[in-house]
Coordinates of C-alpha atoms in Angstrom, one line a residue:
M1 CA 33.9 -107.0 -74.1
E2 CA 37.5 -107.8 -73.0
E3 CA 36.1 -110.4 -70.6
L4 CA 34.0 -111.9 -73.5
L5 CA 36.9 -112.1 -75.9
S6 CA 39.2 -113.7 -73.3
W7 CA 36.6 -116.3 -72.2
R8 CA 38.0 -119.9 -72.3
R9 CA 36.0 -123.1 -72.0
S10 CA 38.8 -124.5 -69.8
E11 CA 38.1 -121.8 -67.2
A12 CA 34.3 -122.3 -67.2
N13 CA 32.8 -123.4 -64.0
P14 CA 31.2 -126.9 -64.5
F15 CA 28.5 -126.1 -61.9
N16 CA 27.1 -123.6 -64.5
V17 CA 26.7 -126.3 -67.1
A18 CA 23.1 -127.4 -67.6
S19 CA 22.6 -131.1 -66.7
V20 CA 19.2 -131.5 -68.5
P21 CA 19.3 -131.8 -72.3
L22 CA 16.4 -130.3 -74.4
A23 CA 13.5 -132.7 -74.2
P24 CA 11.4 -133.5 -77.2
R25 CA 7.9 -132.2 -77.4
E26 CA 4.9 -132.1 -79.7
P27 CA 4.4 -130.1 -81.7
S28 CA 8.1 -129.2 -82.3
L29 CA 9.1 -125.5 -82.6
G30 CA 9.4 -125.8 -86.4
S31 CA 5.8 -127.0 -86.8
C32 CA 4.4 -124.3 -84.5
Q33 CA 2.9 -121.5 -86.6
R34 CA 2.1 -119.2 -83.6
R35 CA 4.8 -119.4 -81.0
T36 CA 5.2 -117.9 -77.6
L37 CA 8.4 -116.5 -76.2
V38 CA 8.8 -115.3 -72.6
S39 CA 11.6 -112.7 -71.9
H40 CA 12.4 -112.8 -68.2
D41 CA 13.5 -109.4 -67.1
M42 CA 13.3 -108.9 -63.3
M43 CA 15.0 -106.4 -61.0
G44 CA 18.4 -106.6 -62.8
G45 CA 18.5 -110.4 -62.9
Y46 CA 20.7 -112.9 -61.1
L47 CA 18.7 -112.9 -57.9
D48 CA 17.8 -116.1 -56.0
D49 CA 18.3 -117.9 -59.3
R50 CA 22.1 -117.3 -59.2
F51 CA 22.6 -119.9 -56.4
I52 CA 23.5 -123.0 -58.3
Q53 CA 22.6 -125.5 -55.6
G54 CA 19.6 -123.5 -54.4
T55 CA 19.1 -121.1 -51.6
N56 CA 16.9 -120.4 -48.6
A57 CA 14.2 -118.0 -49.9
E58 CA 10.9 -117.3 -48.2
T59 CA 9.0 -116.0 -51.2
P60 CA 11.0 -116.5 -54.4
Y61 CA 9.9 -115.9 -58.0
A62 CA 9.5 -119.0 -60.2
F63 CA 7.9 -119.8 -63.5
Y64 CA 6.1 -123.1 -64.0
H65 CA 3.6 -122.7 -66.9
W66 CA 6.1 -124.2 -69.3
C67 CA 3.5 -126.1 -71.4
Y68 CA 2.3 -122.8 -72.8
I69 CA 5.6 -121.4 -74.1
D70 CA 8.2 -122.3 -76.8
I71 CA 11.1 -120.1 -75.9
F72 CA 12.5 -118.6 -72.7
N73 CA 14.9 -115.7 -72.8
Y74 CA 16.9 -114.6 -69.8
F75 CA 17.3 -110.8 -70.1
T76 CA 19.4 -108.3 -68.2
H77 CA 21.3 -105.2 -69.1
Q78 CA 24.7 -106.8 -68.9
L79 CA 26.6 -107.0 -72.2
V80 CA 26.2 -110.8 -72.1
S81 CA 23.5 -112.5 -70.0
I82 CA 24.2 -116.2 -69.6
P83 CA 21.0 -117.9 -68.3
P84 CA 21.5 -119.3 -64.8
V85 CA 21.7 -123.1 -64.9
Q86 CA 18.5 -123.5 -62.9
W87 CA 16.5 -121.9 -65.6
T88 CA 18.0 -123.9 -68.4
N89 CA 17.4 -127.2 -66.5
A90 CA 13.8 -126.4 -65.7
A91 CA 13.0 -125.2 -69.3
H92 CA 14.8 -128.1 -71.0
K93 CA 12.9 -130.6 -68.8
H94 CA 9.8 -129.2 -70.5
G95 CA 11.2 -129.0 -74.0
V96 CA 11.5 -125.2 -74.0
I97 CA 14.4 -123.5 -75.8
V98 CA 16.6 -121.1 -73.7
L99 CA 18.2 -118.0 -75.0
G100 CA 20.8 -115.7 -73.5
T101 CA 21.0 -112.0 -74.3
F102 CA 23.7 -109.9 -76.0
I103 CA 22.9 -106.2 -75.5
T104 CA 24.6 -102.9 -76.2
E105 CA 23.2 -99.6 -75.0
W106 CA 24.0 -95.9 -74.7
T107 CA 27.3 -94.3 -75.6
D108 CA 29.3 -97.1 -74.1
G109 CA 27.3 -99.6 -76.2
A110 CA 28.0 -97.6 -79.4
T111 CA 31.7 -97.7 -78.6
K112 CA 31.6 -101.4 -78.2
C113 CA 29.7 -101.9 -81.5
E114 CA 32.1 -99.7 -83.4
A115 CA 34.9 -101.9 -82.2
F116 CA 33.4 -105.4 -82.8
L117 CA 31.5 -104.5 -86.0
K118 CA 34.5 -102.7 -87.6
D119 CA 35.4 -105.7 -89.8
E120 CA 34.9 -109.4 -90.4
E121 CA 37.6 -110.6 -88.1
S122 CA 36.2 -108.6 -85.2
Y123 CA 32.6 -109.6 -85.5
R124 CA 33.5 -113.3 -86.0
S125 CA 35.6 -113.2 -82.9
V126 CA 32.6 -112.1 -80.9
A127 CA 30.2 -114.5 -82.6
D128 CA 32.6 -117.4 -82.0
K129 CA 32.7 -116.6 -78.3
L130 CA 28.9 -116.4 -78.0
V131 CA 28.7 -119.8 -79.8
Q132 CA 31.3 -121.4 -77.5
I133 CA 29.6 -120.0 -74.4
S134 CA 26.2 -121.4 -75.4
Q135 CA 27.6 -124.7 -76.3
C136 CA 29.6 -125.0 -73.1
Y137 CA 26.8 -124.0 -70.7
G138 CA 24.1 -126.0 -72.5
F139 CA 21.6 -123.3 -73.6
D140 CA 20.2 -122.8 -77.1
G141 CA 21.0 -119.4 -78.5
W142 CA 20.8 -115.6 -78.3
L143 CA 18.6 -112.6 -78.4
I144 CA 20.7 -109.8 -80.0
N145 CA 19.7 -106.3 -78.9
I146 CA 21.7 -103.4 -80.3
E147 CA 20.0 -100.3 -78.7
N148 CA 22.4 -97.6 -79.8
P149 CA 23.2 -95.9 -83.1
L150 CA 25.6 -97.5 -85.5
S151 CA 28.0 -95.9 -88.0
E152 CA 27.6 -96.7 -91.7
A153 CA 30.5 -99.2 -91.4
A154 CA 29.1 -100.9 -88.3
V155 CA 25.5 -101.3 -89.5
S156 CA 26.8 -102.8 -92.8
N157 CA 28.5 -105.5 -90.8
A158 CA 25.6 -106.2 -88.5
P159 CA 23.7 -108.5 -91.0
P160 CA 26.8 -110.6 -91.8
F161 CA 27.6 -110.8 -88.0
L162 CA 24.0 -112.1 -87.4
Q163 CA 24.3 -114.5 -90.3
Y164 CA 27.6 -115.9 -89.2
L165 CA 26.4 -116.3 -85.6
T166 CA 23.2 -118.0 -86.7
E167 CA 25.1 -120.4 -89.0
Q168 CA 27.6 -121.3 -86.3
M169 CA 24.9 -121.8 -83.7
H170 CA 23.0 -124.1 -86.0
E171 CA 26.1 -126.1 -86.7
R172 CA 27.2 -126.5 -83.1
V173 CA 24.0 -126.4 -81.1
P174 CA 21.0 -128.4 -82.4
S175 CA 17.6 -126.6 -82.2
S176 CA 19.4 -123.3 -81.6
L177 CA 17.9 -119.9 -82.4
V178 CA 19.2 -116.4 -82.9
L179 CA 16.7 -113.6 -82.7
W180 CA 17.1 -109.8 -83.4
Y181 CA 15.4 -107.1 -81.4
D182 CA 13.6 -104.2 -83.2
S183 CA 16.0 -101.3 -82.5
V184 CA 18.4 -99.9 -85.1
I185 CA 17.4 -99.6 -88.7
Q186 CA 19.4 -100.0 -92.0
S187 CA 20.7 -96.5 -91.8
G188 CA 22.3 -97.1 -88.4
E189 CA 19.8 -94.8 -86.6
L190 CA 18.3 -96.1 -83.4
K191 CA 14.6 -95.9 -84.3
W192 CA 12.2 -98.5 -83.0
Q193 CA 9.8 -99.5 -85.7
N194 CA 7.3 -101.6 -83.7
E195 CA 7.0 -103.8 -86.7
L196 CA 9.0 -105.6 -89.4
N197 CA 9.4 -103.4 -92.5
Q198 CA 11.9 -102.5 -95.2
S199 CA 13.9 -100.5 -92.7
N200 CA 14.9 -103.5 -90.6
R201 CA 14.3 -106.5 -92.9
M202 CA 18.0 -106.9 -93.5
F203 CA 18.4 -108.1 -89.9
F204 CA 15.4 -110.4 -90.0
D205 CA 16.8 -112.0 -93.2
S206 CA 20.1 -112.7 -91.5
C207 CA 18.8 -114.7 -88.5
D208 CA 16.0 -116.9 -87.1
G209 CA 13.5 -114.3 -86.0
F210 CA 12.5 -110.8 -85.1
F211 CA 11.3 -109.5 -81.7
T212 CA 9.3 -106.3 -82.2
N213 CA 9.3 -103.3 -79.9
Y214 CA 6.1 -102.9 -77.8
N215 CA 4.4 -99.7 -79.1
W216 CA 2.7 -101.4 -82.0
T217 CA -0.9 -100.9 -83.1
E218 CA -3.4 -103.2 -84.9
Q219 CA -2.5 -101.2 -88.0
S220 CA 1.2 -102.3 -87.5
L221 CA 0.1 -105.9 -87.4
E222 CA -2.0 -105.5 -90.6
S223 CA 0.9 -103.9 -92.3
M224 CA 3.2 -106.7 -91.4
K225 CA 0.8 -109.4 -92.4
D226 CA 0.8 -107.9 -96.0
Y227 CA 4.5 -107.1 -96.1
S228 CA 6.3 -109.2 -98.7
G229 CA 9.4 -109.7 -96.4
V230 CA 7.3 -111.6 -93.9
Q231 CA 5.7 -114.1 -96.4
G232 CA 6.6 -117.7 -95.4
R233 CA 8.1 -116.6 -92.1
Q234 CA 5.2 -115.2 -90.2
A235 CA 5.9 -117.5 -87.2
D236 CA 9.4 -116.0 -87.0
V237 CA 8.0 -112.6 -86.1
Y238 CA 7.6 -112.3 -82.3
V239 CA 5.3 -109.3 -81.5
G240 CA 6.5 -107.8 -78.2
V241 CA 4.1 -107.4 -75.3
D242 CA 5.4 -105.4 -72.3
V243 CA 3.5 -106.8 -69.3
F244 CA 4.4 -103.6 -67.3
A245 CA 2.5 -101.6 -70.0
R246 CA 5.1 -98.9 -70.3
G247 CA 4.4 -96.2 -73.0
E248 CA 1.6 -96.4 -75.6
V249 CA 0.9 -100.1 -75.8
V250 CA -2.0 -102.5 -76.3
G251 CA -2.8 -104.4 -73.1
G252 CA -0.3 -105.2 -70.5
M253 CA -0.7 -106.0 -66.8
L254 CA -4.1 -107.7 -66.3
E255 CA -5.1 -106.8 -69.8
T256 CA -2.2 -108.6 -71.5
N257 CA -4.8 -110.9 -73.0
K258 CA -6.0 -108.0 -75.2
A259 CA -2.6 -107.8 -76.8
L260 CA -2.5 -111.5 -77.4
D261 CA -5.9 -111.5 -78.9
L262 CA -4.8 -109.1 -81.6
I263 CA -1.5 -110.9 -82.2
R264 CA -3.1 -114.2 -82.7
K265 CA -5.9 -112.7 -84.8
H266 CA -3.2 -111.7 -87.3
N267 CA -1.3 -115.1 -87.0
F268 CA 1.9 -113.8 -85.4
S269 CA 4.1 -115.3 -82.7
A270 CA 4.1 -113.4 -79.3
A271 CA 7.0 -112.3 -77.1
I272 CA 5.8 -111.7 -73.6
F273 CA 8.3 -109.4 -71.9
A274 CA 8.7 -109.2 -68.1
P275 CA 5.8 -111.4 -66.9
G276 CA 7.5 -111.2 -63.5
W277 CA 5.3 -108.1 -63.2
V278 CA 2.9 -110.4 -61.4
Y279 CA 5.5 -110.9 -58.7
E280 CA 6.9 -107.4 -58.6
S281 CA 3.5 -105.8 -58.3
L282 CA 2.5 -107.8 -55.2
E283 CA 2.8 -106.3 -51.8
D284 CA 2.1 -109.7 -50.2
K285 CA 4.4 -112.1 -52.0
T286 CA 2.7 -115.1 -50.3
E287 CA -0.1 -114.6 -52.8
F288 CA 2.3 -115.2 -55.7
R289 CA 1.1 -118.7 -56.7
Q290 CA -2.6 -117.6 -56.8
K291 CA -1.8 -114.4 -58.8
Q292 CA 0.6 -116.2 -61.2
D293 CA -2.0 -118.9 -62.0
G294 CA -4.7 -116.2 -62.5
F295 CA -2.4 -114.3 -64.9
W296 CA -1.6 -117.3 -67.1
A297 CA -5.3 -118.5 -67.0
L298 CA -6.1 -115.0 -68.5
L299 CA -3.8 -115.7 -71.4
S300 CA -4.5 -119.4 -71.8
E301 CA -7.1 -118.9 -74.6
Y302 CA -4.3 -117.5 -76.8
L303 CA -1.6 -120.0 -75.9
Y304 CA -1.1 -123.6 -77.1
V305 CA -0.5 -126.6 -74.9
H306 CA 2.7 -128.4 -75.8
R307 CA 3.1 -132.1 -75.0
P308 CA 6.3 -133.6 -73.6
A309 CA 7.4 -136.5 -75.9
T310 CA 10.1 -138.1 -73.7
P311 CA 10.0 -141.9 -73.6
L312 CA 9.1 -143.7 -70.3
P313 CA 9.5 -143.5 -67.4
F314 CA 7.2 -140.4 -66.9
A315 CA 6.9 -139.3 -63.3
S316 CA 6.1 -136.1 -61.5
S317 CA 5.7 -135.1 -57.8
F318 CA 4.5 -131.6 -59.0
C319 CA 7.4 -129.8 -57.3
Q320 CA 7.6 -126.2 -58.5
G321 CA 11.2 -125.8 -57.5
F322 CA 10.5 -124.0 -54.2
G323 CA 8.6 -124.6 -51.0
E324 CA 8.2 -124.1 -47.3
A325 CA 9.8 -127.5 -46.6
L326 CA 11.5 -130.2 -48.5
Y327 CA 9.8 -133.6 -48.6
W328 CA 10.8 -137.1 -49.6
S329 CA 8.3 -140.0 -49.5
G330 CA 5.9 -137.8 -47.5
Q331 CA 8.4 -137.0 -44.8
K332 CA 10.1 -133.6 -44.3
E333 CA 13.8 -133.7 -45.1
K334 CA 14.2 -130.0 -44.5
T335 CA 11.8 -127.8 -42.5
S336 CA 12.8 -124.3 -43.9
S337 CA 11.9 -122.5 -47.1
W338 CA 14.0 -123.2 -50.1
F339 CA 14.3 -122.4 -53.9
N340 CA 16.0 -124.4 -56.7
L341 CA 14.5 -124.5 -60.1
S342 CA 16.7 -127.5 -61.0
A343 CA 14.5 -129.4 -58.6
Q344 CA 11.3 -128.6 -60.5
D345 CA 9.4 -131.7 -61.7
P346 CA 7.4 -131.9 -65.0
Q347 CA 4.6 -129.4 -64.5
P348 CA 0.9 -130.1 -64.8
L349 CA -1.9 -128.0 -66.4
Y350 CA -2.9 -125.3 -63.9
L351 CA -6.5 -124.8 -65.0
Q352 CA -9.8 -123.9 -63.6
K353 CA -13.2 -124.8 -65.0
D354 CA -16.9 -124.4 -64.1
L355 CA -19.1 -127.5 -63.9
E356 CA -22.8 -127.7 -64.7
G357 CA -25.1 -126.9 -61.9
G358 CA -22.8 -124.4 -60.2
G359 CA -19.9 -126.8 -59.5
W360 CA -16.3 -125.9 -60.1
L361 CA -12.8 -127.5 -60.2
R362 CA -9.4 -125.9 -59.6
R363 CA -5.8 -127.2 -59.9
S364 CA -3.1 -125.4 -58.0
G365 CA 0.3 -126.0 -56.5
C366 CA 0.2 -126.2 -52.7
P367 CA 3.3 -126.2 -50.3
L368 CA 1.4 -127.2 -47.2
D369 CA 2.0 -130.9 -47.8
A370 CA 3.9 -132.9 -50.4
W371 CA 5.1 -136.4 -51.3
S372 CA 8.4 -135.2 -52.7
G373 CA 10.0 -131.8 -53.2
G374 CA 8.2 -128.6 -52.1
S375 CA 4.6 -128.9 -53.3
S376 CA 1.8 -131.1 -54.3
L377 CA -1.0 -130.5 -56.8
L378 CA -4.2 -129.6 -55.0
L379 CA -7.5 -130.4 -56.8
D380 CA -10.4 -128.7 -55.0
G381 CA -13.9 -127.8 -56.0
L382 CA -17.6 -128.6 -55.7
I383 CA -19.5 -131.5 -57.2
P384 CA -23.1 -130.3 -57.6
A385 CA -26.0 -132.4 -56.7
N386 CA -27.3 -132.8 -60.2
L387 CA -24.0 -134.1 -61.6
S388 CA -23.9 -137.9 -61.5
A389 CA -20.8 -138.4 -63.8
A390 CA -17.3 -138.3 -62.4
V391 CA -15.4 -135.0 -62.6
C392 CA -12.3 -135.3 -64.8
A393 CA -9.3 -133.1 -64.1
R394 CA -6.8 -133.3 -66.9
I395 CA -3.4 -133.2 -65.3
F396 CA -0.8 -133.7 -68.1
S397 CA -1.0 -133.6 -71.9
L398 CA 1.7 -135.9 -73.3
H399 CA 2.9 -137.5 -76.5
V400 CA 4.6 -140.6 -75.1
P401 CA 4.9 -143.9 -77.1
L402 CA 3.7 -147.0 -75.2
D403 CA 4.5 -150.5 -76.5
S404 CA 4.8 -152.7 -73.4
R405 CA 3.4 -153.6 -70.0
I406 CA 3.3 -150.5 -67.9
L407 CA 2.7 -149.6 -64.2
V408 CA 0.4 -146.7 -63.7
A409 CA 0.5 -145.3 -60.2
L410 CA -1.0 -142.5 -58.3
I411 CA -0.2 -141.3 -54.7
Y412 CA -2.8 -139.0 -53.2
K413 CA -4.7 -137.8 -50.2
A414 CA -8.5 -137.2 -50.6
S415 CA -11.2 -135.7 -48.5
P416 CA -14.1 -137.9 -47.3
G417 CA -17.0 -138.6 -49.6
I418 CA -15.2 -139.1 -52.9
S419 CA -13.5 -141.8 -54.9
V420 CA -10.4 -141.1 -56.9
S421 CA -9.0 -142.9 -60.0
L422 CA -6.7 -142.3 -62.9
Q423 CA -7.8 -141.9 -66.6
L424 CA -5.4 -142.3 -69.5
S425 CA -6.3 -141.1 -73.0
T426 CA -4.4 -142.7 -75.8
D427 CA -4.2 -142.6 -79.6
V428 CA -4.2 -146.3 -80.3
H429 CA -2.9 -148.2 -83.4
H430 CA -3.5 -151.7 -82.1
F431 CA -4.0 -153.8 -79.0
P432 CA -3.1 -157.4 -78.2
P433 CA -5.3 -159.9 -80.1
N434 CA -8.9 -160.3 -78.9
D435 CA -8.8 -157.0 -77.0
Q436 CA -12.0 -155.1 -77.7
R437 CA -11.1 -151.8 -75.9
D438 CA -12.1 -148.4 -77.3
A439 CA -9.6 -147.4 -80.0
K440 CA -9.3 -143.8 -78.8
T441 CA -9.8 -143.5 -75.1
I442 CA -9.0 -145.9 -72.3
S443 CA -10.2 -145.4 -68.8
L444 CA -8.2 -147.1 -66.1
T445 CA -9.2 -147.3 -62.4
P446 CA -6.0 -148.2 -60.6
E447 CA -6.6 -150.6 -57.7
A448 CA -4.2 -151.3 -54.9
L449 CA -1.8 -154.0 -55.9
D450 CA -2.3 -156.9 -53.4
N451 CA 0.6 -158.0 -51.3
G452 CA 1.2 -161.0 -53.5
H453 CA 1.6 -159.1 -56.7
H454 CA 5.1 -159.4 -58.2
L455 CA 5.5 -155.6 -58.5
M456 CA 5.0 -155.1 -54.7
K457 CA 8.5 -156.1 -54.0
H458 CA 9.6 -152.8 -55.6
L459 CA 7.4 -150.8 -53.2
T460 CA 8.3 -152.1 -49.8
H461 CA 10.0 -148.7 -49.0
L462 CA 6.5 -147.1 -49.0
H463 CA 5.7 -149.0 -45.8
L464 CA 2.1 -149.5 -46.9
E465 CA -0.6 -150.6 -44.5
G466 CA -3.1 -152.0 -47.0
N467 CA -2.8 -149.3 -49.6
R468 CA -1.9 -146.4 -47.3
T469 CA 1.1 -145.0 -45.7
A470 CA 1.2 -144.2 -42.0
D471 CA 0.8 -140.4 -42.7
G472 CA -2.3 -140.8 -44.9
W473 CA -1.1 -141.1 -48.4
T474 CA -3.0 -143.5 -50.6
F475 CA -1.2 -145.6 -53.2
R476 CA -3.2 -146.8 -56.3
G477 CA -1.6 -148.7 -59.1
S478 CA -2.3 -151.1 -61.9
E479 CA -0.4 -153.1 -64.4
V480 CA -1.7 -152.7 -68.0
E481 CA -0.5 -153.9 -71.3
L482 CA -0.7 -151.2 -74.0
R483 CA 1.0 -151.7 -77.4
G484 CA 1.1 -149.4 -80.4
C485 CA -0.2 -146.4 -78.4
I486 CA 0.6 -142.8 -77.9
L487 CA -0.2 -141.6 -74.4
R488 CA -2.0 -138.3 -74.8
D489 CA -3.5 -137.3 -71.5
V490 CA -3.2 -138.2 -67.9
G491 CA -6.3 -137.2 -65.8
V492 CA -7.8 -137.8 -62.4
L493 CA -11.5 -138.8 -62.1
I494 CA -13.3 -137.7 -58.9
Q495 CA -16.6 -139.4 -58.2
R496 CA -19.0 -138.6 -55.4
D497 CA -19.8 -141.4 -53.0
G498 CA -23.2 -141.9 -51.6
E499 CA -26.5 -140.1 -52.2
P500 CA -26.7 -137.0 -54.6
G501 CA -25.9 -133.7 -53.0
D502 CA -23.5 -130.8 -53.2
V503 CA -20.1 -132.2 -52.2
P504 CA -17.2 -129.9 -51.7
F505 CA -13.9 -131.8 -52.1
S506 CA -10.2 -131.6 -52.1
C507 CA -7.7 -134.1 -53.4
R508 CA -3.9 -133.6 -53.0
L509 CA -1.9 -135.4 -55.6
G510 CA 1.6 -136.4 -54.4
K511 CA 2.9 -138.3 -57.4
I512 CA 1.9 -139.7 -60.8
M513 CA 4.1 -142.4 -62.5
V514 CA 3.8 -144.2 -65.8
V515 CA 6.6 -146.8 -65.9
D516 CA 7.7 -149.6 -68.3
V517 CA 7.5 -152.7 -66.1
A518 CA 10.6 -154.3 -67.8
S519 CA 12.7 -151.3 -66.8
L520 CA 11.2 -151.3 -63.3
E521 CA 12.4 -154.9 -62.8
A522 CA 15.8 -154.3 -64.3
P523 CA 18.6 -153.7 -61.6
P524 CA 19.7 -150.1 -61.4
P525 CA 23.3 -149.3 -62.3
P526 CA 25.9 -148.4 -59.7
V527 CA 27.3 -145.0 -59.1
R528 CA 30.8 -145.0 -60.5
G529 CA 33.9 -142.8 -60.5
V530 CA 33.3 -140.7 -57.3
C531 CA 36.1 -138.2 -57.1
V532 CA 36.8 -135.5 -54.5
E533 CA 38.5 -132.3 -55.6
D534 CA 39.2 -128.7 -54.6
I535 CA 39.5 -129.6 -51.0
V536 CA 39.8 -126.8 -48.4
W537 CA 40.2 -127.5 -44.7
F538 CA 39.7 -124.7 -42.2
R539 CA 38.4 -124.0 -38.7
G540 CA 35.4 -121.9 -37.7
S541 CA 36.0 -118.7 -35.9
G542 CA 35.5 -118.2 -32.1
T543 CA 36.0 -120.6 -29.3
P544 CA 35.3 -124.4 -29.2
P545 CA 33.0 -125.9 -30.4
Q546 CA 32.8 -123.1 -33.0
R547 CA 36.5 -123.8 -33.8
S548 CA 35.7 -127.3 -35.0
P549 CA 37.3 -128.3 -38.3
L550 CA 35.3 -127.6 -41.5
L551 CA 35.5 -129.0 -45.0
N552 CA 34.9 -127.5 -48.5
A553 CA 35.1 -130.0 -51.3
T554 CA 33.7 -130.8 -54.8
L555 CA 32.4 -134.3 -55.5
H556 CA 31.7 -135.6 -59.0
W557 CA 30.6 -139.0 -60.3
E558 CA 29.2 -140.9 -63.2
Y559 CA 25.5 -141.9 -63.5
S560 CA 22.8 -142.0 -66.2
S561 CA 20.8 -138.8 -66.1
E562 CA 17.8 -140.5 -67.8
L563 CA 17.1 -142.6 -64.7
V564 CA 17.7 -140.3 -61.8
H565 CA 15.5 -137.6 -60.2
H566 CA 18.3 -136.3 -57.9
F567 CA 21.1 -137.5 -55.7
K568 CA 21.4 -137.5 -52.0
V569 CA 24.9 -136.7 -50.6
H570 CA 25.6 -138.2 -47.2
R571 CA 28.6 -138.2 -44.9
R572 CA 29.6 -140.8 -42.3
R573 CA 32.5 -140.8 -39.8
L574 CA 34.3 -144.1 -40.1
R575 CA 37.1 -143.6 -37.6
G576 CA 38.0 -140.8 -35.2
P577 CA 40.6 -139.9 -32.6
D578 CA 39.1 -142.4 -30.1
P579 CA 39.2 -145.9 -31.6
R580 CA 36.7 -147.1 -29.0
I581 CA 33.9 -145.0 -30.7
P582 CA 32.2 -147.1 -33.5
P583 CA 31.5 -145.7 -37.0
G584 CA 28.7 -143.1 -37.1
P585 CA 25.4 -143.3 -39.0
L586 CA 24.8 -141.7 -42.4
E587 CA 24.0 -138.0 -42.2
L588 CA 22.4 -136.2 -45.1
V589 CA 24.5 -133.3 -46.4
G590 CA 22.3 -132.1 -49.3
R591 CA 20.7 -132.9 -52.7
A592 CA 22.4 -132.7 -56.1
H593 CA 20.6 -132.3 -59.4
A594 CA 23.7 -133.0 -61.5
N595 CA 26.6 -135.4 -61.3
L596 CA 28.5 -133.0 -59.0
F597 CA 28.1 -131.3 -55.7
R598 CA 29.9 -128.7 -53.7
V599 CA 30.3 -129.5 -50.0
T600 CA 30.5 -126.2 -48.1
A601 CA 31.5 -125.6 -44.4
L602 CA 30.8 -129.2 -43.4
A603 CA 31.6 -129.8 -39.8
V604 CA 33.8 -132.9 -39.4
P605 CA 35.3 -134.7 -36.4
E606 CA 38.5 -133.6 -34.9
P607 CA 41.6 -135.1 -36.6
P608 CA 42.9 -137.7 -37.0
S609 CA 39.8 -139.1 -38.6
L610 CA 38.5 -141.0 -41.5
L611 CA 35.4 -139.6 -43.2
E612 CA 33.2 -141.2 -45.9
L613 CA 31.3 -139.2 -48.5
V614 CA 28.4 -141.2 -50.0
V615 CA 26.3 -140.5 -53.2
E616 CA 22.9 -142.1 -53.3
P617 CA 20.9 -142.0 -56.6
V618 CA 17.2 -141.3 -56.2
L619 CA 15.4 -142.7 -59.2
L620 CA 12.4 -141.1 -61.0
V621 CA 10.3 -144.2 -60.3
D622 CA 10.6 -144.1 -56.5
V623 CA 12.4 -147.5 -56.3
P624 CA 15.3 -147.4 -53.8
V625 CA 18.8 -148.2 -55.1
P626 CA 20.5 -150.8 -52.9
E627 CA 23.2 -149.3 -50.7
E628 CA 25.9 -151.4 -52.2
L629 CA 25.3 -149.6 -55.5
W630 CA 25.9 -146.1 -54.0
G631 CA 29.1 -144.3 -54.7
R632 CA 31.7 -143.7 -52.0
R633 CA 34.9 -141.9 -51.4
Q634 CA 36.9 -141.8 -48.1
L635 CA 38.9 -138.9 -46.8
S636 CA 41.6 -139.5 -44.2
Y637 CA 43.0 -136.4 -42.5
T638 CA 45.3 -135.4 -39.7
E639 CA 46.0 -132.1 -37.9
A640 CA 48.6 -131.2 -40.4
A641 CA 45.9 -131.2 -43.1
A642 CA 43.4 -129.3 -41.0
P643 CA 45.2 -126.4 -39.3

């Protein structure tokens, strides 16, 4: 509590500040009548996710079914749990609200509560700090969990504390939420109700929502549905589901769908607690992707797909924020396992479906090959002999306005015997004059842009031979004029070639892009204001060359976050002790997913020397930024500065 009350924004670490604002989506949270919250509670928290610039992790836990959920809560048993920046960046990219946790427990928690709930000045001091922390680090609110008894004075101040916190959050952080967990009741007794009722309504009335305990029954849901205190706010009641199935609960584990079935039947929101059970229960963590997809497929009938509504450009390489290697343009940049949720791209729909005649289609993330990041989207299945139509795999559901010429592009690798094309579904208001296309669905079959097409000048870095790269990726693109449209779905059509017959197939999607042509042709801005701070020089331990000079430093710069996918930080030796040695080549130091980067233990030439640190923006649309627009900062050092 002392640490909380002494917190100052001026002392906050800028690396912990989310770099991704909350993206718009359809439907918005306010218009969702049956919402889904995920409360992430795993092994004490702050595991691989605590490493801001990522870490080497062989089999990390990650969440990527963002389209199904509305709210993400980071839960630990610390007094104040600030969501790691990786989680906030990944969630915000998908329009998902992120909540931290404020929790008190046991005798120590009761002592804290008696202190901060003793009077208005005290509870306002705590609330003000929680608001400042959320505003500073860029997440969206709090789950308040008081799991200890309260005195009469303390419990009487809990609703005004909640109300003040909620009002201040709404004023300072747009789209923010404050939720209360079902724990103490109006008498101050710690007595979980497993429902909203007259004993705990005072807390519900003072904030944005109520998260019930897990030991409810269908009778509890029926009672709540008829309770007068719920009327008009049924969506604000989040019925808790413990995936670990601890105690007397409905569902849980691989029967979590049973709990959701009852919750939706009674028109309540759901709070899914600890879905990391899927990961924790696995002996072989390499099966995580398969088991995770299976778990969320089990629940998908009771969840609602939300559509990103961010304006163009829209692009995804399907990276899930971890992988066995790190790729760029189909080539490996790093050959070891890694984890960084800030690197996660917009995620597709991971669905499976059966086809007529015994066929099937599956969509899954695959780390064995990728165009960019750590994974591609693998479509595999069987086209049965009696199916003559193309198989359509819906990849993204969107709500993106289109009112211009666009480039639609797909990069993929396909097995023999099939043809692959893109399908866009739109809600259309009008087309250019004399255009007779269907007013609801447009099917586009992207064809390779010929070498003379004016857009090809932007794609020379792909080194295409015809429409393929040297390592087998196929590029398909087309330029289309769409005005007055809302892009609703992006799908891939897979058609059997040749005579009828059962055809097993696989198609690895490396990237999908939908880009406004005008923005594609506009010159990118330069990187500005590169600064180097917090410089530390030291030498490695041991004998040469282990005793070579090393550098720690923080770089930060200015660049528009709407345009960039990530930044590459390079270094180059410009001058060394021997003037006869020419300047060295650019060497990659690492990737940054914000406008700052910490260089750690970077081996540099012996002094005296001149070193250049270079920041290269990598755009969402795969168009290279000319080197003269990269950011640079030079460091000149001598032996006195590097003892």
